[in-house]
Short mmCIF file of C-alpha atoms in Angstrom, two decimals:
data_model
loop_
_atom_site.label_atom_id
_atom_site.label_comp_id
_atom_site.label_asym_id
_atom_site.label_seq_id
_atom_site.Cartn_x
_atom_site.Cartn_y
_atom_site.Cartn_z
CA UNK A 1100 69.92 62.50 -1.91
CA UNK A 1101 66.75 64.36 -2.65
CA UNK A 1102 64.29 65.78 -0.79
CA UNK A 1103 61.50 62.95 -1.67
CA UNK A 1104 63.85 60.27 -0.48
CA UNK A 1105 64.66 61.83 2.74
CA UNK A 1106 60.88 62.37 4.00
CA UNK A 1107 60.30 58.56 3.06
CA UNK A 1108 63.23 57.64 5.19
CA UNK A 1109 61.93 59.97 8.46
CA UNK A 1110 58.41 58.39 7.38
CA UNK A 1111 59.81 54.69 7.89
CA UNK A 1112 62.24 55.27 11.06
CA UNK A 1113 59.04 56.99 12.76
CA UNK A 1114 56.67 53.94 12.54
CA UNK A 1115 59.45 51.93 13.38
CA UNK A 1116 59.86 54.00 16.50
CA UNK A 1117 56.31 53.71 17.34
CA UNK A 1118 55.55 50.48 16.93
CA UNK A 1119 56.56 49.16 20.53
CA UNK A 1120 54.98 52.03 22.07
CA UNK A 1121 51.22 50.92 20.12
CA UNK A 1122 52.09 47.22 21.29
CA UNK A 1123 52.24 47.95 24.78
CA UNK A 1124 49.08 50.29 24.79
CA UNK A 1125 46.99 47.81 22.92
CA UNK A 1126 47.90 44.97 25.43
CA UNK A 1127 47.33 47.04 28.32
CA UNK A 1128 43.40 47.52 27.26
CA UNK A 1129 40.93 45.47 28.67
CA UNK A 1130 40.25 42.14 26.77
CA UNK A 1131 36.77 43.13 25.59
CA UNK A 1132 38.37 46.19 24.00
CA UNK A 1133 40.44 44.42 22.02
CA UNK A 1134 37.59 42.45 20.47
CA UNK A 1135 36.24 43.73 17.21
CA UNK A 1136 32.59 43.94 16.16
CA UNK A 1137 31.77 41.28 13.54
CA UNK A 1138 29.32 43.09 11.25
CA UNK A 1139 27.93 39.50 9.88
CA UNK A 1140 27.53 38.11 13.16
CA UNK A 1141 23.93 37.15 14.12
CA UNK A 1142 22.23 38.84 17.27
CA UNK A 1143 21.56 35.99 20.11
CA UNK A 1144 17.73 35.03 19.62
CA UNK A 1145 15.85 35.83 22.57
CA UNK A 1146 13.97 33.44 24.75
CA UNK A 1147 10.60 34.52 23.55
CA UNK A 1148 11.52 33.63 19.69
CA UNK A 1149 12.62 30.11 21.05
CA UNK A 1150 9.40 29.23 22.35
CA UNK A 1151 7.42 30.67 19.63
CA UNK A 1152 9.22 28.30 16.70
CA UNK A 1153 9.42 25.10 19.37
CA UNK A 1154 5.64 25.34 19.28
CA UNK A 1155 5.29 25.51 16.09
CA UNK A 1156 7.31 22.64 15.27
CA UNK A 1157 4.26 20.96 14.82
CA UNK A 1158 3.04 23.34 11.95
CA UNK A 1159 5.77 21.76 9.61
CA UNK A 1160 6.03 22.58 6.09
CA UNK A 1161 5.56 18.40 5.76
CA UNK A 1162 1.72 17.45 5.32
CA UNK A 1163 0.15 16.58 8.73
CA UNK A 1164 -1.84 13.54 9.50
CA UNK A 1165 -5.66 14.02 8.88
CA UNK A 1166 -8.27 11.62 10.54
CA UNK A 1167 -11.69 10.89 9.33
CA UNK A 1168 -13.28 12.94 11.50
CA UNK A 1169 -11.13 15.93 11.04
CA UNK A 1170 -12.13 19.56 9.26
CA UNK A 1171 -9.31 21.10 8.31
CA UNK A 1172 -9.95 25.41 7.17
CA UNK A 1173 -10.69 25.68 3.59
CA UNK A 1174 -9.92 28.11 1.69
CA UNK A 1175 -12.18 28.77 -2.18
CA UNK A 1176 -9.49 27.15 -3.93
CA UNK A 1177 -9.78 23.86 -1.47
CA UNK A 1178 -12.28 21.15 -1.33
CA UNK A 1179 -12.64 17.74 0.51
CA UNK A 1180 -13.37 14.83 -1.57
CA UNK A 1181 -13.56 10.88 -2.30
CA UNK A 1182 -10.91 9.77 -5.33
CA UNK A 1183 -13.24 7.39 -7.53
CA UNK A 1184 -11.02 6.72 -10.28
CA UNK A 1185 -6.76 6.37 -10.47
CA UNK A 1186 -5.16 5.87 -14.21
CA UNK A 1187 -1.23 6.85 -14.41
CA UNK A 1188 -0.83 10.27 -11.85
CA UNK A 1189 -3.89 11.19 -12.35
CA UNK A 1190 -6.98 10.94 -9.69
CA UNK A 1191 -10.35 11.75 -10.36
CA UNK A 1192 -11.97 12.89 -6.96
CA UNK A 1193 -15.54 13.79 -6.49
CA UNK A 1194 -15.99 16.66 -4.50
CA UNK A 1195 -19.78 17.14 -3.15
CA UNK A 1196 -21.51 20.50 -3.86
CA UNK A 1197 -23.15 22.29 -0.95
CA UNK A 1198 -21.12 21.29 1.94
CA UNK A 1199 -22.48 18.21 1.98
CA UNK A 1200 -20.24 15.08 3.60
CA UNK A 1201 -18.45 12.47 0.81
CA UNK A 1202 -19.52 9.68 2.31
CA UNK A 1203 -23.51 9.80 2.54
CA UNK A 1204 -25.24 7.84 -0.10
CA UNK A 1205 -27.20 10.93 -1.16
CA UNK A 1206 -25.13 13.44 -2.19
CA UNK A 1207 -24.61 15.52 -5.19
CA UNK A 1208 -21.10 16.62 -6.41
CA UNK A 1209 -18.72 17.85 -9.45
CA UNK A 1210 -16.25 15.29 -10.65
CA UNK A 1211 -11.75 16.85 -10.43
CA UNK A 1212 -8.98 15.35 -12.73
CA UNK A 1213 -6.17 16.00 -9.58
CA UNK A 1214 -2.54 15.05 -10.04
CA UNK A 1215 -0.89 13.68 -6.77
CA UNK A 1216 1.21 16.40 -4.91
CA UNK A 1217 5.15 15.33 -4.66
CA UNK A 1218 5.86 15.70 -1.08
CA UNK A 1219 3.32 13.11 -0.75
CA UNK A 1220 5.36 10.39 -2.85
CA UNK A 1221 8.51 11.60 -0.55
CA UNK A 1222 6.94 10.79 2.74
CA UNK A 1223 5.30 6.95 0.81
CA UNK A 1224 1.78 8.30 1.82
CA UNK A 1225 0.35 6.60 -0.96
CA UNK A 1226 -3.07 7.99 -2.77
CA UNK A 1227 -5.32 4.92 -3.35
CA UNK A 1228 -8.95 4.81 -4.65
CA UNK A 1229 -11.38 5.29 -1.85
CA UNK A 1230 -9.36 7.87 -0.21
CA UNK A 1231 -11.00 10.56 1.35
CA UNK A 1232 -8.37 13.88 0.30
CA UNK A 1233 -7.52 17.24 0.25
CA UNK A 1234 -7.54 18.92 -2.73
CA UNK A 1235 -5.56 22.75 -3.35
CA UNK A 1236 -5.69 24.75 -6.03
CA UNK A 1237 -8.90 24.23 -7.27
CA UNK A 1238 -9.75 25.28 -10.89
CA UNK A 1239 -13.57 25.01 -10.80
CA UNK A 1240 -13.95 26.24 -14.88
CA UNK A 1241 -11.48 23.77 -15.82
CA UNK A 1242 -12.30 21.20 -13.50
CA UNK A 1243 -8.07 20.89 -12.35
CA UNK A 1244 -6.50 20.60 -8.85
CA UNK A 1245 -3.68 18.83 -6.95
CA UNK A 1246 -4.00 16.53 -3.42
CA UNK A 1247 -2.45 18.31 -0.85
CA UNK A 1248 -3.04 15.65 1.43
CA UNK A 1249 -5.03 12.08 2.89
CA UNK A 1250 -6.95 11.64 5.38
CA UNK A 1251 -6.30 8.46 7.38
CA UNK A 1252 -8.22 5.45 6.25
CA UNK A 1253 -10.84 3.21 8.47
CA UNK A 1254 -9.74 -0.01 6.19
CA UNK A 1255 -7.49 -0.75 3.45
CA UNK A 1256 -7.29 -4.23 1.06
CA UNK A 1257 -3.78 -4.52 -0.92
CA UNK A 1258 -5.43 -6.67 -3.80
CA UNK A 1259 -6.67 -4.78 -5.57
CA UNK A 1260 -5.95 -1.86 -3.57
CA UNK A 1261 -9.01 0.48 -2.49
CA UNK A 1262 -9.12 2.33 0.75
CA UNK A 1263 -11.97 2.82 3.27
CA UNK A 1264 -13.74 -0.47 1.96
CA UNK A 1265 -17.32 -1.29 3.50
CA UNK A 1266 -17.81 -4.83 2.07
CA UNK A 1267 -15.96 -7.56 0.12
CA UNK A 1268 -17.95 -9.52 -2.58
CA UNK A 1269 -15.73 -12.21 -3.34
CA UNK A 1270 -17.36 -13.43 -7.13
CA UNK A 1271 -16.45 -17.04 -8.58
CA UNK A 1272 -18.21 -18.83 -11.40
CA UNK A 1273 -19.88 -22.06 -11.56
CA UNK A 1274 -18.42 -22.62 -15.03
CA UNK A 1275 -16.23 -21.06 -17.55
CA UNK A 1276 -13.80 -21.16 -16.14
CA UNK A 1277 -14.57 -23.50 -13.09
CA UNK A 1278 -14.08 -22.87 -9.69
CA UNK A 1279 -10.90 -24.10 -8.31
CA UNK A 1280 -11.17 -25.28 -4.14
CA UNK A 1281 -7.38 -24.26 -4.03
CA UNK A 1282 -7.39 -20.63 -5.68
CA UNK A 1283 -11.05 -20.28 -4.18
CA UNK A 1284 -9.26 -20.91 -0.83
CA UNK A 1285 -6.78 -17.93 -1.40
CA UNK A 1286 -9.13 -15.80 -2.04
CA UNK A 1287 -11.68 -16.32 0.89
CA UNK A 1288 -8.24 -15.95 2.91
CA UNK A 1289 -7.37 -12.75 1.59
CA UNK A 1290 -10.69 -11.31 1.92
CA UNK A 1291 -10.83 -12.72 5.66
CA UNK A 1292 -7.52 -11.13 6.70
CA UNK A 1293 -8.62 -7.90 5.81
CA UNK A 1294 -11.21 -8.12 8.71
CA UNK A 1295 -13.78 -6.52 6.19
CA UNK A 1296 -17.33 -8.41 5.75
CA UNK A 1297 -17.88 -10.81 2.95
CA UNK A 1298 -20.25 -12.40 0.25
CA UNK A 1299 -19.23 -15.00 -0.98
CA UNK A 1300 -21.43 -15.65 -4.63
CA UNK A 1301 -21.16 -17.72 -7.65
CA UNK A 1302 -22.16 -16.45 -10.89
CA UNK A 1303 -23.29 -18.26 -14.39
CA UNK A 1304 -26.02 -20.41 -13.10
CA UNK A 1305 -27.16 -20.78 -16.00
CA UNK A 1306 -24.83 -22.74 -17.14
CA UNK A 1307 -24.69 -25.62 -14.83
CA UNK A 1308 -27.13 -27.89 -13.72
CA UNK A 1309 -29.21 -27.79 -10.34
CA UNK A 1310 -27.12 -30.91 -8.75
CA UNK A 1311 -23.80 -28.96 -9.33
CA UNK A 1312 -25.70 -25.72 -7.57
CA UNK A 1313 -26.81 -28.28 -5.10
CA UNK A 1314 -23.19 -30.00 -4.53
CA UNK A 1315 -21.57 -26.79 -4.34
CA UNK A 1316 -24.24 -25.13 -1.69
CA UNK A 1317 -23.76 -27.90 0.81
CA UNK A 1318 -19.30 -27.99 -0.21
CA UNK A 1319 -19.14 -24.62 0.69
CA UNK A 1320 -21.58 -24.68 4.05
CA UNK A 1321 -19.26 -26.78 5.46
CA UNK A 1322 -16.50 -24.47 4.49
CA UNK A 1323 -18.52 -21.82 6.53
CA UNK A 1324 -20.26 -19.78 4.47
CA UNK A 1325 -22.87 -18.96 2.67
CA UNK A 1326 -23.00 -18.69 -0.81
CA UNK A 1327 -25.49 -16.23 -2.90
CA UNK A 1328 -25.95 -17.74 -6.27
CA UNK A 1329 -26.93 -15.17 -9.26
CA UNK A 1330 -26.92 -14.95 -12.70
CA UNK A 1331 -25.99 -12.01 -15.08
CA UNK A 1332 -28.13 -13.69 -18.31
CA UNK A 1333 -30.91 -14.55 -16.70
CA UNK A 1334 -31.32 -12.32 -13.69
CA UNK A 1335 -31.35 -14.54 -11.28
CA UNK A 1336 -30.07 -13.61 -7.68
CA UNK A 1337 -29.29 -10.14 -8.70
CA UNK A 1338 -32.11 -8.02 -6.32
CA UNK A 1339 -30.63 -10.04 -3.13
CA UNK A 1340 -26.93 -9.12 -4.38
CA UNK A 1341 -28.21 -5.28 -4.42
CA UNK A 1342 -29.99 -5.64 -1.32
CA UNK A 1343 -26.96 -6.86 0.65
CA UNK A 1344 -24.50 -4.00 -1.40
CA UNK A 1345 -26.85 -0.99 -0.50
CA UNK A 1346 -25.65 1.91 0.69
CA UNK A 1347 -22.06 0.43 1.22
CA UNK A 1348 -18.85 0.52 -0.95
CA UNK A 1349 -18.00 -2.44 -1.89
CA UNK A 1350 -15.12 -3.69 -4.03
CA UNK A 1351 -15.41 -7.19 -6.07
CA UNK A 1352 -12.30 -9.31 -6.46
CA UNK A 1353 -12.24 -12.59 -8.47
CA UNK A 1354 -10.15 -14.30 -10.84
CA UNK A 1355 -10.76 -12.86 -14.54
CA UNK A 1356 -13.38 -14.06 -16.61
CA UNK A 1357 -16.00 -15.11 -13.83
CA UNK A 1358 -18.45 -11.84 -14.88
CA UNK A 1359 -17.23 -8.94 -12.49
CA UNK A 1360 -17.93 -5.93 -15.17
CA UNK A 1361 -20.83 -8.07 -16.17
CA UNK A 1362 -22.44 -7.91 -12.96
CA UNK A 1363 -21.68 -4.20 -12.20
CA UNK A 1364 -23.55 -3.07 -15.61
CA UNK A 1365 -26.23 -5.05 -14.90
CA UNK A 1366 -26.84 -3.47 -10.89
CA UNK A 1367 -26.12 -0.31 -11.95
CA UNK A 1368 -28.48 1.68 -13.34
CA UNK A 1369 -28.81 4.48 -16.53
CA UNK A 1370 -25.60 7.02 -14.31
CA UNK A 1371 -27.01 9.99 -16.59
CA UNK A 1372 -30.70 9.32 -15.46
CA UNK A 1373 -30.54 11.84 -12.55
CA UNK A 1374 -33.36 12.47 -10.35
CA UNK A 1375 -34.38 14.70 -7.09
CA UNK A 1376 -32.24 12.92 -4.47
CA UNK A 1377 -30.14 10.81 -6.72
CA UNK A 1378 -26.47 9.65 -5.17
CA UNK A 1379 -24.62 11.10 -8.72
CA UNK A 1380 -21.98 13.72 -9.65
CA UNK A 1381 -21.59 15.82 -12.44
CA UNK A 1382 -18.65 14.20 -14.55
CA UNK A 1383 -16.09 15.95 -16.72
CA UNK A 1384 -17.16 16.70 -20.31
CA UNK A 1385 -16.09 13.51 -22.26
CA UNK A 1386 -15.05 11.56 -19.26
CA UNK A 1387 -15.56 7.70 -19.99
CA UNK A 1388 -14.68 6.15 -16.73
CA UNK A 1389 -18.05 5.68 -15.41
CA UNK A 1390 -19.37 4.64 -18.62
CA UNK A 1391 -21.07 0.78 -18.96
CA UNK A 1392 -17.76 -1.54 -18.26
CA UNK A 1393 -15.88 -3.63 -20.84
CA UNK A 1394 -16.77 -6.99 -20.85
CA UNK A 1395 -14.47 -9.43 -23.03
CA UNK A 1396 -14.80 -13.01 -23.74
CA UNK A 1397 -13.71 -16.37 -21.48
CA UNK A 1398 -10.25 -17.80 -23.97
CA UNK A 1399 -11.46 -20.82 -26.02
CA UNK A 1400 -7.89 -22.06 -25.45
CA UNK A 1401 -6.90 -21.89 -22.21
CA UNK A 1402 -10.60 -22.03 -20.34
CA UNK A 1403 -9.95 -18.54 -18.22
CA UNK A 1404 -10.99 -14.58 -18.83
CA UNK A 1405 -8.99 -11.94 -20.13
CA UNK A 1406 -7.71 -9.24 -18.82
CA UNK A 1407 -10.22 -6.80 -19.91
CA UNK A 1408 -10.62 -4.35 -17.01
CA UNK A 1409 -7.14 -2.60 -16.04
CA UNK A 1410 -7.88 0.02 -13.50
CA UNK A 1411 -9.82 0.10 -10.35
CA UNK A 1412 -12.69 2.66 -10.00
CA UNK A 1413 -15.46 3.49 -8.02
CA UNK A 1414 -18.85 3.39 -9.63
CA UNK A 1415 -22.37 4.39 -8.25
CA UNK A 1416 -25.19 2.01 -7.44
CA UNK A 1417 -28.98 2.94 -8.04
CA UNK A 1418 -29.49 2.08 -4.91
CA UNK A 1419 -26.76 3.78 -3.39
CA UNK A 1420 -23.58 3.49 -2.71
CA UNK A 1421 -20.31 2.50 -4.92
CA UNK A 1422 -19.19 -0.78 -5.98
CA UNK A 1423 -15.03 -0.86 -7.20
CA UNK A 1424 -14.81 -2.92 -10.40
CA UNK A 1425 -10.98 -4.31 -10.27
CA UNK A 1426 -8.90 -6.38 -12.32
CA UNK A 1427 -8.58 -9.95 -12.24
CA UNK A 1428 -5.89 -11.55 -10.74
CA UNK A 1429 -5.48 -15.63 -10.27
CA UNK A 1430 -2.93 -16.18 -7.25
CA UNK A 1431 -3.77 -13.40 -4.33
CA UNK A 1432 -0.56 -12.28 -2.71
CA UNK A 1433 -1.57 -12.74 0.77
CA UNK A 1434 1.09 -10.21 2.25
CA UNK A 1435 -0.98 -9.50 5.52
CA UNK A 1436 -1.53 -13.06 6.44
CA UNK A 1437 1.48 -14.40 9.25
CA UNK A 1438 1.90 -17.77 10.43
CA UNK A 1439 0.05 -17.13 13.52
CA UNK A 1440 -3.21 -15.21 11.67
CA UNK A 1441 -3.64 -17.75 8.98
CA UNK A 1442 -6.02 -20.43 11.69
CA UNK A 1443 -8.22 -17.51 12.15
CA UNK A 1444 -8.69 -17.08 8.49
CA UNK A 1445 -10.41 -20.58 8.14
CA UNK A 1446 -13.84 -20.02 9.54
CA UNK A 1447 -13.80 -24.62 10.24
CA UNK A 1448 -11.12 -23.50 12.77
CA UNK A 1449 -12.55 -20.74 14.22
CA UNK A 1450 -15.62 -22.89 14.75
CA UNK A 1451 -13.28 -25.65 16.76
CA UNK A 1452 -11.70 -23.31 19.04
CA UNK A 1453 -15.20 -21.72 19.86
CA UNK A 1454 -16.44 -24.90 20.32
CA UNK A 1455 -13.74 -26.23 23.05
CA UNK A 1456 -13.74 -22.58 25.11
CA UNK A 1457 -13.07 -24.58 27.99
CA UNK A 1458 -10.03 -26.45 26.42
CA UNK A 1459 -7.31 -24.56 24.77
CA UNK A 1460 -4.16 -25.85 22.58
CA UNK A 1461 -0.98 -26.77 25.21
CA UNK A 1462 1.22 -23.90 23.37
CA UNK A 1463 0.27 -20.42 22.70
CA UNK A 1464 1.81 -20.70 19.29
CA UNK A 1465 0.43 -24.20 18.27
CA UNK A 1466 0.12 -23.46 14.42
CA UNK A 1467 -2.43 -26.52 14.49
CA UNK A 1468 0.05 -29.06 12.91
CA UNK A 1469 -0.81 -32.03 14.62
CA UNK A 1470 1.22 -30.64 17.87
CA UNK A 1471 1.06 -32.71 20.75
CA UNK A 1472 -2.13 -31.00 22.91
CA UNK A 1473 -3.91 -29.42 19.80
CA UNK A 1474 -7.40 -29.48 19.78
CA UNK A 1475 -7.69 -29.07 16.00
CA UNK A 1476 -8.19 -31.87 14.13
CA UNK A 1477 -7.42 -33.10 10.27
CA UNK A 1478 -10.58 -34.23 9.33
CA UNK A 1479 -12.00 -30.89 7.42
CA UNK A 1480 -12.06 -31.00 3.97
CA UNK A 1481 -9.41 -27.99 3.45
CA UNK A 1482 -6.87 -29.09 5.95
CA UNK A 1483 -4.26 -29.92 3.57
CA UNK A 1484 -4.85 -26.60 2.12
CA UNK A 1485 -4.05 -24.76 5.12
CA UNK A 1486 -0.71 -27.21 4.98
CA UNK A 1487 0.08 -25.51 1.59
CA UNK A 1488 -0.51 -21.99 2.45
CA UNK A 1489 1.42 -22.45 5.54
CA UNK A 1490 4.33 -23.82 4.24
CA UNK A 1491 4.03 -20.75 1.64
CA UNK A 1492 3.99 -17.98 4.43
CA UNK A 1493 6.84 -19.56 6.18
CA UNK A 1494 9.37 -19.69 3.34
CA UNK A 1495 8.12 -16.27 2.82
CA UNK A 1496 8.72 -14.77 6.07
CA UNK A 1497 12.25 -16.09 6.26
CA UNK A 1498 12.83 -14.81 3.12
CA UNK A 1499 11.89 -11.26 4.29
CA UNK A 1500 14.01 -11.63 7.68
CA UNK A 1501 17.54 -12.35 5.47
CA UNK A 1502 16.85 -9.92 3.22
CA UNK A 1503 15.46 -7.19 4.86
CA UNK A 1504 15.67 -7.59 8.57
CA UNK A 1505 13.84 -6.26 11.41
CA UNK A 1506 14.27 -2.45 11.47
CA UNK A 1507 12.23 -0.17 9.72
CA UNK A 1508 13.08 3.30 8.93
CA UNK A 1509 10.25 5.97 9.33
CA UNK A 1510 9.55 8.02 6.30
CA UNK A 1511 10.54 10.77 7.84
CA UNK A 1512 13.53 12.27 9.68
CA UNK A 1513 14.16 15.29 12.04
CA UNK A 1514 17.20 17.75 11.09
CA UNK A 1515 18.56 20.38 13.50
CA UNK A 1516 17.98 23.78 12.17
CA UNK A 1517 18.31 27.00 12.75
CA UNK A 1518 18.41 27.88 16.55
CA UNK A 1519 18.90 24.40 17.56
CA UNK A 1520 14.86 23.90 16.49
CA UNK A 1521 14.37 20.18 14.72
CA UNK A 1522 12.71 20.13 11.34
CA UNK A 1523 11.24 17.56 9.63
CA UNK A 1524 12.07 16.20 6.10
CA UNK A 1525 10.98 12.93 4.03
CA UNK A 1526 13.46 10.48 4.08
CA UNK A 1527 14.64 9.63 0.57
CA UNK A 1528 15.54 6.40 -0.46
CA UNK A 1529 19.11 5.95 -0.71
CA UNK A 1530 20.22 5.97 -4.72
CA UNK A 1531 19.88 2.78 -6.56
CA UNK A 1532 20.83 4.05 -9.55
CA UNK A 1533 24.61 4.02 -9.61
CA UNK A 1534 26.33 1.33 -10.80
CA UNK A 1535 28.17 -1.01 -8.75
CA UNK A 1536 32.20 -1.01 -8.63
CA UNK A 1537 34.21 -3.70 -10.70
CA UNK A 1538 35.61 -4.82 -7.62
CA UNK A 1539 32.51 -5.78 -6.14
CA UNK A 1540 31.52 -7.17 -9.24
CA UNK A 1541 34.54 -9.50 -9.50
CA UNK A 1542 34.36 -10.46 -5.71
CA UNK A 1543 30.92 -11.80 -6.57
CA UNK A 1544 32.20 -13.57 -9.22
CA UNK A 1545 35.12 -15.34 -6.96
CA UNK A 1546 32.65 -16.20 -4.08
CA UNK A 1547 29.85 -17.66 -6.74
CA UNK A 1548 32.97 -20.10 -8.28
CA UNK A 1549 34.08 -20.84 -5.18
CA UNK A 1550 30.57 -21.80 -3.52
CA UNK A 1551 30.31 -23.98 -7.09
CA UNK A 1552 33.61 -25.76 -6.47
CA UNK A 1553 32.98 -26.68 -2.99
CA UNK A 1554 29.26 -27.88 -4.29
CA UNK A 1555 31.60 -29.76 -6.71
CA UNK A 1556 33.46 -31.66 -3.58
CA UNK A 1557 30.49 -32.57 -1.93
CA UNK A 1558 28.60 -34.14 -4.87
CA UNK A 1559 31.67 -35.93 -5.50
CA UNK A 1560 32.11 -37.11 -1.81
CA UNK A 1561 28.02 -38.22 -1.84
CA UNK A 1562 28.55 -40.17 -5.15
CA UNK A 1563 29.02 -43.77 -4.38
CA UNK A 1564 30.35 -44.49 -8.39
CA UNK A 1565 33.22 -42.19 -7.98
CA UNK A 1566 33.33 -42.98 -4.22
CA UNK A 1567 34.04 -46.93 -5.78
CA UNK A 1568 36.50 -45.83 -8.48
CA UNK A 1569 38.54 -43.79 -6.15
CA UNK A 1570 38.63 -46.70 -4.13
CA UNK A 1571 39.60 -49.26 -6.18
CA UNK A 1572 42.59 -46.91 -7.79
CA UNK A 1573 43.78 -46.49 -4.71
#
């Protein structure tokens, strides 16, 4: 055996040997002795670091809410402004020079081509025109920036949708195309659920004779309102309308082809014409939004406008104030009226309920129906249009209980972070892009057949020919 091997035997027999005797001492130390320091393990936070971050939870990275009367810090790459004009992603925002506030009627500013900032599509806190913002990262050569964030909004209308609205000018013509009662209904319900004030005027006077103008004036006083009659051609009615729009913003909404642009061109005045005092801003070189609008013809074929304005945008008056020119659209959607605020949309019902203060409908929810103990009566000329619109809302609330229920999700969530603190997060909607399994697919398939077969045995049962040959083969 040599020497080498001999050592490495010793070597081996000795840690053998000693083994045992290193057990016992180890066991015999006290148990936080035995414990070995964990280089990566984080130091317990101390109490003072705890409060600090739970009162700043506030302060989260998400954009806070902003009221109207709020003035957030700014910064010289920040500015508070009004968005005039949406196309696409793109905003433009007037931002007033001098500190002065967006919302006088008098003040001077620079025009910004913004793009929306993504967290704000996350959290759905949509950026509509009319919105009073917050805009980072300012490029004032260039004319650039991004919203950071929205203030919160004193009104809002969904069609066409414009934020912080003053006044509703609901436009129809007298001819080409004709007013409908029905659609003219809709809209005067639309604009009255908003809770914004109204004008009510009919344009193209010119057209028609004075008996229609006459027949029309006294149809719609006993409607409950009162119309302003103008006309773009001639001129007619026009000083009144900019009386009434002064100093206000005020969106127009009408079907298409009644004169909207037509009317805006003709009460606004030369934009570039600026004078000591004026209410304009300077615009982006080779910016054509606020430019005279595009007027296109009434179809010889069909009787109704065309689709000629596509974007809503806020344009100046010359006697202050803005006035949104919107598209057309024929059939409202009326998404904000329920089955209990559609009475109080009809000014003829209003006027009944005011009128009987000391008698009141026998049920709270009396939908004015003909219910025993209602003190609304049928004979109004638009009663059977309430009837329709009714009817409408009610298929379309029990449409939107079986499909979507009644729980809403918030758009955003809190998430447990670091040191126990809650964060908050937009809540994403859930993936709608993956495609659905074959075995869901072909379960579908077996319920539809089935629900046809047994929609097969019933039409058979109910049909009295088959019903008789059955019966005479048996």
């Amino acid at each position: 055996m040599s020497l080498a091997s001999s050592f490495s035997i010793l070597r081996h027999r000795a840690a053998a040997s000693a083994a045992p005797l290193l057990l016992r001492r180890f066991r015999s130390l006290p148990i936080a002795a035995r414990q070995q320091p964990n280089p990566n393990r984080q130091a317990a936070p101390s109490r003072n670091l705890l409060k600090a971050k739970k009162s700043l939870k506030e302060f989260s990275s998400l954009a806070p809410v902003l009221s109207l009367e709020d003035s957030p810090p700014l910064t010289e790459s920040q500015a508070i402004g009004v968005v005039a004009a949406s196309q696409a992603n793109f905003m433009r925002v007037i931002v007033p020079k001098n500190d002065e506030p967006p919302s006088s009627g008098t003040f001077r500013g620079v025009e910004l081509l913004c793009v929306v900032r993504a967290l704000l599509k996350k959290i759905k806190r949509r950026v509509m025109v009319g919105d009073k913002v917050l805009v980072g990262s300012v490029d004032w050569v260039d004319r650039r920036g991004w919203i950071e964030n929205v203030f919160q909004r004193s009104s809002e209308i969904l069609d066409p949708p414009v934020a912080n609205v003053d006044h509703l000018l609901v436009l129809f013509s007298l001819e080409q195309p004709r007013p409908e009662p029905f659609t003219l209904t809709r809209f005067l319900v639309e604009a009255e659920s908003t809770g914004i004030p109204l004008t009510l005027a009919l344009n193209k006077t010119e057209l028609v004779d004075k008996e229609i103008i006459s027949s029309w004036k006294a149809r719609l006083r006993s409607w409950g309102y009162e119309p302003v009659f103008c006309s773009v051609e001639s001129g007619h009615g026009l000083d009144l309308l900019a009386f009434k729009l002064r100093d206000q913003t005020t969106v127009i909404v009408g079907p298409s082809g009644v004169g909207k642009s037509s009317l805006i061109n003709a009460l606004r005045s030369n934009p570039y014409d600026v004078t000591e005092g004026g209410n304009w801003f300077e615009p982006i070189s080779g910016s054509k939004w606020l430019e005279d609008q595009r007027v296109g013809e009434v179809s010889m074929r069909s009787g109704r406008g065309k689709h000629t304005t596509r974007h809503v945008s806020l344009l100046p008056l010359s006697g202050g104030g803005f006035l949104a020119d919107t598209p057309g659209f024929n059939q409202p959607s009326l998404l904000k009226v329920t089955k209990q605020s559609l009475a109080q949309t009809f000014p003829e019902i209003r006027k009944m309920l005011c009128a009987n203060e000391s008698e009141k409908c026998s049920f709270n929810n009396c939908l004015h129906m003909g219910e025993p103990g209602c003190i609304v009566k049928g004979d109004w000329e638009r009663y059977s249009f309430y009837f329709q619109l009714l009817d409408e809302i009610r298929i379309r609330e029990e449409f939107q209980l079986r499909t979507f229920g009644t729980k809403r999700e918030g758009d955003v969530r809190l998430k447990m972070g670091d040191m126990g603190v809650q964060q908050a997060e937009p809540r994403l909607e859930p993936k709608k892009h993956r495609r659905q399994s074959r075995k869901r697919i072909n379960q579908s398939i077996l319920d539809d057949l089935d629900d046809e077969d047994d929609d097969n045995l019933l039409d058979e049962e109910n049909d009295p020919i088959l019903r008789a040959l059955r019966n005479k083969n048996s």
